[in-house]
Short mmCIF file of N, CA and C in Angstrom, two decimals:
data_model
loop_
_atom_site.label_atom_id
_atom_site.label_comp_id
_atom_site.label_asym_id
_atom_site.label_seq_id
_atom_site.Cartn_x
_atom_site.Cartn_y
_atom_site.Cartn_z
N MET A 1 125.60 88.65 75.52
CA MET A 1 124.78 87.61 76.09
C MET A 1 125.58 86.72 77.04
N VAL A 2 126.83 86.45 76.66
CA VAL A 2 127.69 85.62 77.49
C VAL A 2 128.02 86.34 78.80
N LYS A 3 128.20 87.65 78.74
CA LYS A 3 128.51 88.42 79.94
C LYS A 3 127.33 88.38 80.93
N ILE A 4 126.12 88.44 80.40
CA ILE A 4 124.94 88.37 81.27
C ILE A 4 124.85 87.00 81.93
N ALA A 5 125.10 85.96 81.16
CA ALA A 5 125.05 84.59 81.71
C ALA A 5 126.11 84.41 82.79
N LYS A 6 127.32 84.91 82.56
CA LYS A 6 128.38 84.82 83.57
C LYS A 6 128.01 85.61 84.82
N PHE A 7 127.44 86.79 84.63
CA PHE A 7 127.03 87.61 85.77
C PHE A 7 125.98 86.88 86.61
N LEU A 8 124.98 86.31 85.95
CA LEU A 8 123.94 85.58 86.68
C LEU A 8 124.52 84.35 87.39
N TYR A 9 125.44 83.66 86.75
CA TYR A 9 126.07 82.49 87.35
C TYR A 9 126.84 82.89 88.61
N VAL A 10 127.62 83.95 88.54
CA VAL A 10 128.37 84.43 89.70
C VAL A 10 127.43 84.92 90.78
N LEU A 11 126.35 85.58 90.41
CA LEU A 11 125.37 86.06 91.38
C LEU A 11 124.71 84.90 92.13
N ILE A 12 124.33 83.87 91.41
CA ILE A 12 123.70 82.71 92.05
C ILE A 12 124.67 82.01 92.99
N ILE A 13 125.90 81.83 92.58
CA ILE A 13 126.88 81.19 93.45
C ILE A 13 127.15 82.04 94.68
N SER A 14 127.27 83.34 94.51
CA SER A 14 127.54 84.22 95.65
C SER A 14 126.39 84.19 96.64
N LEU A 15 125.16 84.26 96.16
CA LEU A 15 124.01 84.22 97.05
C LEU A 15 123.90 82.88 97.78
N SER A 16 124.16 81.80 97.07
CA SER A 16 124.07 80.50 97.73
C SER A 16 125.16 80.33 98.78
N LEU A 17 126.36 80.83 98.54
CA LEU A 17 127.41 80.78 99.55
C LEU A 17 127.06 81.64 100.75
N PHE A 18 126.47 82.79 100.50
CA PHE A 18 126.05 83.66 101.61
C PHE A 18 124.98 82.98 102.45
N LEU A 19 123.99 82.39 101.81
CA LEU A 19 122.93 81.71 102.55
C LEU A 19 123.47 80.49 103.29
N PHE A 20 124.42 79.80 102.71
CA PHE A 20 125.03 78.66 103.39
C PHE A 20 125.82 79.12 104.61
N ALA A 21 126.45 80.27 104.52
CA ALA A 21 127.26 80.77 105.63
C ALA A 21 126.41 81.18 106.83
N ILE A 22 125.17 81.62 106.60
CA ILE A 22 124.36 82.06 107.74
C ILE A 22 123.46 80.95 108.28
N THR A 23 123.49 79.77 107.65
CA THR A 23 122.70 78.66 108.18
C THR A 23 123.63 77.52 108.56
N VAL A 24 123.28 76.85 109.62
CA VAL A 24 124.02 75.67 110.05
C VAL A 24 122.99 74.62 110.43
N ASP A 25 123.07 73.49 109.81
CA ASP A 25 122.15 72.39 110.10
C ASP A 25 120.69 72.81 109.92
N GLY A 26 120.45 73.66 108.96
CA GLY A 26 119.08 74.06 108.66
C GLY A 26 118.50 75.12 109.58
N ALA A 27 119.26 75.59 110.54
CA ALA A 27 118.77 76.61 111.47
C ALA A 27 119.65 77.85 111.36
N TYR A 28 119.04 79.00 111.44
CA TYR A 28 119.81 80.22 111.37
C TYR A 28 120.67 80.37 112.61
N VAL A 29 121.88 80.83 112.40
CA VAL A 29 122.82 80.98 113.50
C VAL A 29 122.60 82.34 114.15
N THR A 30 122.25 82.33 115.38
CA THR A 30 122.12 83.56 116.15
C THR A 30 122.86 83.35 117.46
N ARG A 31 123.56 84.36 117.88
CA ARG A 31 124.29 84.27 119.13
C ARG A 31 123.55 85.08 120.17
N PHE A 32 123.25 84.43 121.27
CA PHE A 32 122.61 85.10 122.38
C PHE A 32 123.68 85.43 123.41
N TRP A 33 123.79 86.69 123.76
CA TRP A 33 124.78 87.11 124.74
C TRP A 33 124.22 86.93 126.13
N CYS A 34 125.08 86.53 127.06
CA CYS A 34 124.62 86.24 128.41
C CYS A 34 125.73 86.53 129.41
N TYR A 35 125.32 86.62 130.65
CA TYR A 35 126.26 86.74 131.76
C TYR A 35 126.14 85.55 132.71
N ARG A 36 125.01 84.85 132.64
CA ARG A 36 124.78 83.66 133.46
C ARG A 36 123.82 82.75 132.72
N ASP A 37 123.66 81.54 133.19
CA ASP A 37 122.83 80.55 132.51
C ASP A 37 121.37 80.99 132.38
N LEU A 38 120.87 81.73 133.34
CA LEU A 38 119.47 82.16 133.31
C LEU A 38 119.18 83.18 132.20
N ASP A 39 120.22 83.82 131.65
CA ASP A 39 120.02 84.79 130.58
C ASP A 39 119.72 84.12 129.23
N CYS A 40 120.00 82.84 129.10
CA CYS A 40 119.79 82.13 127.83
C CYS A 40 118.33 81.73 127.67
N ARG A 41 117.84 81.79 126.44
CA ARG A 41 116.46 81.40 126.16
C ARG A 41 116.30 79.90 126.36
N LYS A 42 115.18 79.51 126.94
CA LYS A 42 114.93 78.09 127.23
C LYS A 42 114.61 77.28 125.98
N ASP A 43 114.08 77.94 124.94
CA ASP A 43 113.65 77.22 123.74
C ASP A 43 114.71 77.18 122.64
N MET A 44 115.94 77.57 122.95
CA MET A 44 116.96 77.60 121.91
C MET A 44 117.60 76.23 121.66
N CYS A 45 117.43 75.28 122.57
CA CYS A 45 118.05 73.96 122.46
C CYS A 45 117.00 72.86 122.35
N LYS A 46 117.34 71.83 121.59
CA LYS A 46 116.48 70.66 121.49
C LYS A 46 116.86 69.68 122.61
N PRO A 47 115.87 68.94 123.13
CA PRO A 47 116.17 67.95 124.18
C PRO A 47 117.15 66.91 123.66
N PRO A 48 118.04 66.42 124.43
CA PRO A 48 118.23 66.54 125.88
C PRO A 48 119.17 67.67 126.26
N PHE A 49 119.46 68.58 125.34
CA PHE A 49 120.39 69.67 125.62
C PHE A 49 119.68 70.83 126.32
N ASN A 50 120.44 71.56 127.08
CA ASN A 50 119.92 72.73 127.80
C ASN A 50 120.82 73.93 127.50
N PRO A 51 120.26 75.13 127.49
CA PRO A 51 121.08 76.32 127.24
C PRO A 51 122.03 76.58 128.39
N ARG A 52 123.22 77.02 128.05
CA ARG A 52 124.24 77.28 129.05
C ARG A 52 125.06 78.47 128.61
N CYS A 53 125.42 79.33 129.53
CA CYS A 53 126.24 80.49 129.22
C CYS A 53 127.71 80.09 129.32
N HIS A 54 128.44 80.27 128.22
CA HIS A 54 129.86 79.92 128.18
C HIS A 54 130.59 81.04 127.45
N ASN A 55 131.50 81.70 128.13
CA ASN A 55 132.24 82.84 127.56
C ASN A 55 131.29 83.91 127.04
N HIS A 56 130.22 84.17 127.78
CA HIS A 56 129.22 85.20 127.48
C HIS A 56 128.42 84.92 126.21
N ILE A 57 128.37 83.66 125.78
CA ILE A 57 127.57 83.26 124.62
C ILE A 57 126.75 82.04 125.03
N CYS A 58 125.47 82.04 124.70
CA CYS A 58 124.62 80.90 125.02
C CYS A 58 124.91 79.75 124.06
N ILE A 59 125.13 78.57 124.62
CA ILE A 59 125.36 77.37 123.82
C ILE A 59 124.48 76.25 124.37
N CYS A 60 124.34 75.19 123.60
CA CYS A 60 123.55 74.04 124.04
C CYS A 60 124.49 72.93 124.49
N ARG A 61 124.30 72.48 125.72
CA ARG A 61 125.11 71.41 126.28
C ARG A 61 124.26 70.51 127.16
N LEU A 62 124.73 69.30 127.34
CA LEU A 62 124.12 68.41 128.32
C LEU A 62 124.60 68.85 129.70
N TRP A 63 123.68 68.97 130.64
CA TRP A 63 124.09 69.35 131.99
C TRP A 63 124.94 68.25 132.58
N GLY A 64 126.01 68.64 133.25
CA GLY A 64 126.88 67.69 133.92
C GLY A 64 128.08 67.29 133.08
N LEU A 65 128.00 67.44 131.77
CA LEU A 65 129.15 67.13 130.93
C LEU A 65 130.05 68.35 130.82
N TYR A 66 131.31 68.11 130.64
CA TYR A 66 132.33 69.15 130.46
C TYR A 66 132.46 70.05 131.69
N GLU A 67 132.13 69.54 132.83
CA GLU A 67 132.26 70.33 134.06
C GLU A 67 133.69 70.23 134.56
N LYS A 68 134.16 71.29 135.16
CA LYS A 68 135.51 71.27 135.74
C LYS A 68 135.43 70.93 137.20
#
């Protein structure tokens, strides 16, 4: 009986760690690959952020910030 309880305890902790690893701030983490800013989905960012292609991955940034 103790072995079953330990197994269930380890299973619950493992599943919760896995679910925590794939979520960030309540949203599932998905990476959109891109070659330019137009390749990024328009609905992936909340205002006032806009999608931007950086190192071939779409990220959310404010336009005009972090420009070189």
